[in-house]
Amino acid sequence: MVIDSISNGIVIDHITSGKSMVLYRYLNLEKLTCSVAIIKNAPSSKNGKKDIIKIDELIDINVDMLGYLDPGVSVNIIKDGVIVNKFQPELPERLIGVIKCKNPRCISQEEQELTHIFKLTDREKRIYRCIYCEAGSSAVN
Amino acid sequence: MRSIIDILDLSVEEIDSLINTACDIIENPDKYCDKCKRKKLATLFFEPSTRTRLSFEAAMYELGGNVIGFSAANNSSAAKGESVSDTVKTVSCYADIIAMRHPKEGAPMVASMAASVPVINAGDGGHNHPTQTLADLLTIYREKGSFNNLTVGLCGDLKFGRTVHSLINALSRYSGINFILISPDELKLPDYVTNNVLKKYNIPYEETTDLLEAMPKLDILYMTRVQRERFFNEQDYIRLKDSYILTPDKLDTAKQDLCIMHPLPRVNEISVAVDNDKRACYFKQVKNGKYMRMALILMLLGVE
Ligand SMILES: [Zn+2]
């Protein structure tokens, strides 16, 4: 399988195998008009298999969202055919509108228009808590 | 804008300062009777809680201020579908400070994000009730002289008892506190409190189901109600509800300077016969609650 190399764009590499469609959805990539390639089950030296997303345009991606959904990924920013920046997103301190509080007693369940906000309370265990009711949600979907 | 949603929103120093103010109010009430002249407290009680509302209102009146507000959702804007944010934005136009009670957890936090005046959480479901904890702290301070080196027994429903959780949070910041957690197995302190507070800060604690065994060791005995709605079936409730009732005979082995506390209202977990015991402090707690609310209102309004 051959995918044209990108001259200006973003490559999200080392996506946990099978998670590329989740990232595609959460990052709103379906709204893009440029070409987006999703490579599933590519061979990986680390984990056997990985997914890769290639975006043929330098868009603003939600790094927090990426860090939350799949913290093992690496992001390559490519300009004029060269990788100008490569980083691994960290678990974000706050998740704004990414996940929803499931506590039925939480005010966010009653007021539909309230933005669901979570803060990271335990980086090691990847635990986020709703800022309103403090109900926990571990960062595994 | 400073709001108080959780007892941990206050630093140890701030709690000390609130206690100092409260003690000064007790000594010199006249000095404070005009401090909040022309200021208005709005009590927004989306669910009824007469005693908490009266305490806030009495606190504001004793500071020379005025009170506006509503109680229970059925006759307020919330019943018409208005959001908490819109309600407090409106109320912010009239009031200088808000005390809010709401059945949903986190509602006062939402309010504090929208309000342009300070918001005090007056209880949000089973979540937080910081002014109750302030009342508890002032009571312990006045009875014991400090928060250091105390054996604190917490008895009853430690699983759902929010007052117990915040008291543990607040007391764990002082040195030499140790806890004896007395409850049926079904209502033990949740792991997140044991792990995130007691174990994390190396606070000595022991768990027991036996109130009598713990009694002689205690400096403080904090009783809570075992509520019917916490049980899946009636038999469990009936079997357990009487196991943790405090009666005068159970106090035989207690220290002479034990301080018996309860957040009130009680049903039958402390027998009325205990009320005459000089160690019963639960009605003092009610009074202390008013003084701490006065001190908190002064602090949040920035009144010297
Ligand atoms: Zn929540």
PDB file of N, CA, C and O and ligand atoms in Angstrom, chain A residues 100-109 116-118 129-136, chain B residues 105-106, ligand 1:
ATOM      1  N   LYS A 100     -18.143  13.030  28.993  1.00  0.00           N
ATOM      2  CA  LYS A 100     -19.321  13.473  29.734  1.00  0.00           C
ATOM      3  C   LYS A 100     -19.361  12.828  31.117  1.00  0.00           C
ATOM      4  O   LYS A 100     -18.977  11.674  31.276  1.00  0.00           O
ATOM      5  N   CYS A 101     -19.841  13.592  32.097  1.00  0.00           N
ATOM      6  CA  CYS A 101     -20.010  13.062  33.446  1.00  0.00           C
ATOM      7  C   CYS A 101     -21.193  12.109  33.450  1.00  0.00           C
ATOM      8  O   CYS A 101     -22.243  12.403  32.901  1.00  0.00           O
ATOM      9  N   LYS A 102     -21.011  10.955  34.078  1.00  0.00           N
ATOM     10  CA  LYS A 102     -22.081   9.963  34.078  1.00  0.00           C
ATOM     11  C   LYS A 102     -22.801   9.879  35.418  1.00  0.00           C
ATOM     12  O   LYS A 102     -23.678   9.043  35.589  1.00  0.00           O
ATOM     13  N   ASN A 103     -22.409  10.726  36.377  1.00  0.00           N
ATOM     14  CA  ASN A 103     -23.052  10.703  37.691  1.00  0.00           C
ATOM     15  C   ASN A 103     -24.477  11.257  37.571  1.00  0.00           C
ATOM     16  O   ASN A 103     -24.656  12.431  37.263  1.00  0.00           O
ATOM     17  N   PRO A 104     -25.488  10.417  37.821  1.00  0.00           N
ATOM     18  CA  PRO A 104     -26.872  10.894  37.640  1.00  0.00           C
ATOM     19  C   PRO A 104     -27.255  12.022  38.597  1.00  0.00           C
ATOM     20  O   PRO A 104     -28.218  12.744  38.350  1.00  0.00           O
ATOM     21  N   ARG A 105     -26.480  12.185  39.672  1.00  0.00           N
ATOM     22  CA  ARG A 105     -26.797  13.243  40.631  1.00  0.00           C
ATOM     23  C   ARG A 105     -26.084  14.555  40.294  1.00  0.00           C
ATOM     24  O   ARG A 105     -26.206  15.537  41.007  1.00  0.00           O
ATOM     25  N   CYS A 106     -25.303  14.546  39.200  1.00  0.00           N
ATOM     26  CA  CYS A 106     -24.513  15.734  38.855  1.00  0.00           C
ATOM     27  C   CYS A 106     -25.368  16.775  38.141  1.00  0.00           C
ATOM     28  O   CYS A 106     -26.231  16.432  37.334  1.00  0.00           O
ATOM     29  N   ILE A 107     -25.104  18.041  38.434  1.00  0.00           N
ATOM     30  CA  ILE A 107     -25.839  19.139  37.796  1.00  0.00           C
ATOM     31  C   ILE A 107     -25.694  19.082  36.278  1.00  0.00           C
ATOM     32  O   ILE A 107     -26.600  19.475  35.541  1.00  0.00           O
ATOM     33  N   SER A 108     -24.580  18.548  35.786  1.00  0.00           N
ATOM     34  CA  SER A 108     -24.377  18.502  34.330  1.00  0.00           C
ATOM     35  C   SER A 108     -25.340  17.524  33.648  1.00  0.00           C
ATOM     36  O   SER A 108     -25.524  17.566  32.440  1.00  0.00           O
ATOM     37  N   GLN A 109     -25.945  16.647  34.424  1.00  0.00           N
ATOM     38  CA  GLN A 109     -26.940  15.738  33.854  1.00  0.00           C
ATOM     39  C   GLN A 109     -28.287  16.436  33.706  1.00  0.00           C
ATOM     40  O   GLN A 109     -29.105  16.043  32.895  1.00  0.00           O
ATOM     41  N   HIS A 116     -19.243  19.996  29.822  1.00  0.00           N
ATOM     42  CA  HIS A 116     -18.659  19.015  30.738  1.00  0.00           C
ATOM     43  C   HIS A 116     -17.152  19.267  30.836  1.00  0.00           C
ATOM     44  O   HIS A 116     -16.453  19.246  29.829  1.00  0.00           O
ATOM     45  N   ILE A 117     -16.688  19.532  32.024  1.00  0.00           N
ATOM     46  CA  ILE A 117     -15.268  19.832  32.229  1.00  0.00           C
ATOM     47  C   ILE A 117     -14.700  18.837  33.245  1.00  0.00           C
ATOM     48  O   ILE A 117     -15.294  18.620  34.303  1.00  0.00           O
ATOM     49  N   PHE A 118     -13.579  18.263  32.915  1.00  0.00           N
ATOM     50  CA  PHE A 118     -12.901  17.336  33.824  1.00  0.00           C
ATOM     51  C   PHE A 118     -11.497  17.842  34.101  1.00  0.00           C
ATOM     52  O   PHE A 118     -10.860  18.409  33.222  1.00  0.00           O
ATOM     53  N   ARG A 129     -11.523  13.950  37.082  1.00  0.00           N
ATOM     54  CA  ARG A 129     -12.743  14.125  37.865  1.00  0.00           C
ATOM     55  C   ARG A 129     -13.547  15.301  37.320  1.00  0.00           C
ATOM     56  O   ARG A 129     -12.991  16.326  36.944  1.00  0.00           O
ATOM     57  N   CYS A 130     -14.856  15.120  37.320  1.00  0.00           N
ATOM     58  CA  CYS A 130     -15.788  16.175  36.901  1.00  0.00           C
ATOM     59  C   CYS A 130     -15.579  17.364  37.835  1.00  0.00           C
ATOM     60  O   CYS A 130     -15.535  17.192  39.052  1.00  0.00           O
ATOM     61  N   ILE A 131     -15.445  18.573  37.282  1.00  0.00           N
ATOM     62  CA  ILE A 131     -15.187  19.710  38.169  1.00  0.00           C
ATOM     63  C   ILE A 131     -16.407  20.070  38.999  1.00  0.00           C
ATOM     64  O   ILE A 131     -16.302  20.742  40.012  1.00  0.00           O
ATOM     65  N   TYR A 132     -17.589  19.623  38.583  1.00  0.00           N
ATOM     66  CA  TYR A 132     -18.803  19.964  39.333  1.00  0.00           C
ATOM     67  C   TYR A 132     -19.026  19.002  40.491  1.00  0.00           C
ATOM     68  O   TYR A 132     -19.145  19.413  41.631  1.00  0.00           O
ATOM     69  N   CYS A 133     -19.073  17.705  40.199  1.00  0.00           N
ATOM     70  CA  CYS A 133     -19.465  16.744  41.242  1.00  0.00           C
ATOM     71  C   CYS A 133     -18.289  15.904  41.715  1.00  0.00           C
ATOM     72  O   CYS A 133     -18.429  15.133  42.657  1.00  0.00           O
ATOM     73  N   GLU A 134     -17.134  16.026  41.054  1.00  0.00           N
ATOM     74  CA  GLU A 134     -15.918  15.292  41.408  1.00  0.00           C
ATOM     75  C   GLU A 134     -16.004  13.788  41.132  1.00  0.00           C
ATOM     76  O   GLU A 134     -15.158  13.029  41.593  1.00  0.00           O
ATOM     77  N   ALA A 135     -17.035  13.367  40.407  1.00  0.00           N
ATOM     78  CA  ALA A 135     -17.095  11.962  40.036  1.00  0.00           C
ATOM     79  C   ALA A 135     -15.926  11.649  39.133  1.00  0.00           C
ATOM     80  O   ALA A 135     -15.559  12.450  38.273  1.00  0.00           O
ATOM     81  N   GLY A 136     -15.337  10.497  39.340  1.00  0.00           N
ATOM     82  CA  GLY A 136     -14.146  10.140  38.576  1.00  0.00           C
ATOM     83  C   GLY A 136     -14.497   9.470  37.262  1.00  0.00           C
ATOM     84  O   GLY A 136     -15.568   8.913  37.089  1.00  0.00           O
TER      85      GLY A 136
ATOM     86  N   GLU B 105     -25.454  17.667  42.654  1.00  0.00           N
ATOM     87  CA  GLU B 105     -24.055  17.870  43.006  1.00  0.00           C
ATOM     88  C   GLU B 105     -23.379  18.797  42.000  1.00  0.00           C
ATOM     89  O   GLU B 105     -23.539  18.628  40.797  1.00  0.00           O
ATOM     90  N   GLY B 106     -22.650  19.759  42.514  1.00  0.00           N
ATOM     91  CA  GLY B 106     -21.903  20.656  41.638  1.00  0.00           C
ATOM     92  C   GLY B 106     -22.663  21.910  41.244  1.00  0.00           C
ATOM     93  O   GLY B 106     -22.082  22.802  40.621  1.00  0.00           O
TER      94      GLY B 106
HETATM   95 ZN    ZN C   1     -20.295  15.506  37.379  1.00  0.00          ZN
END
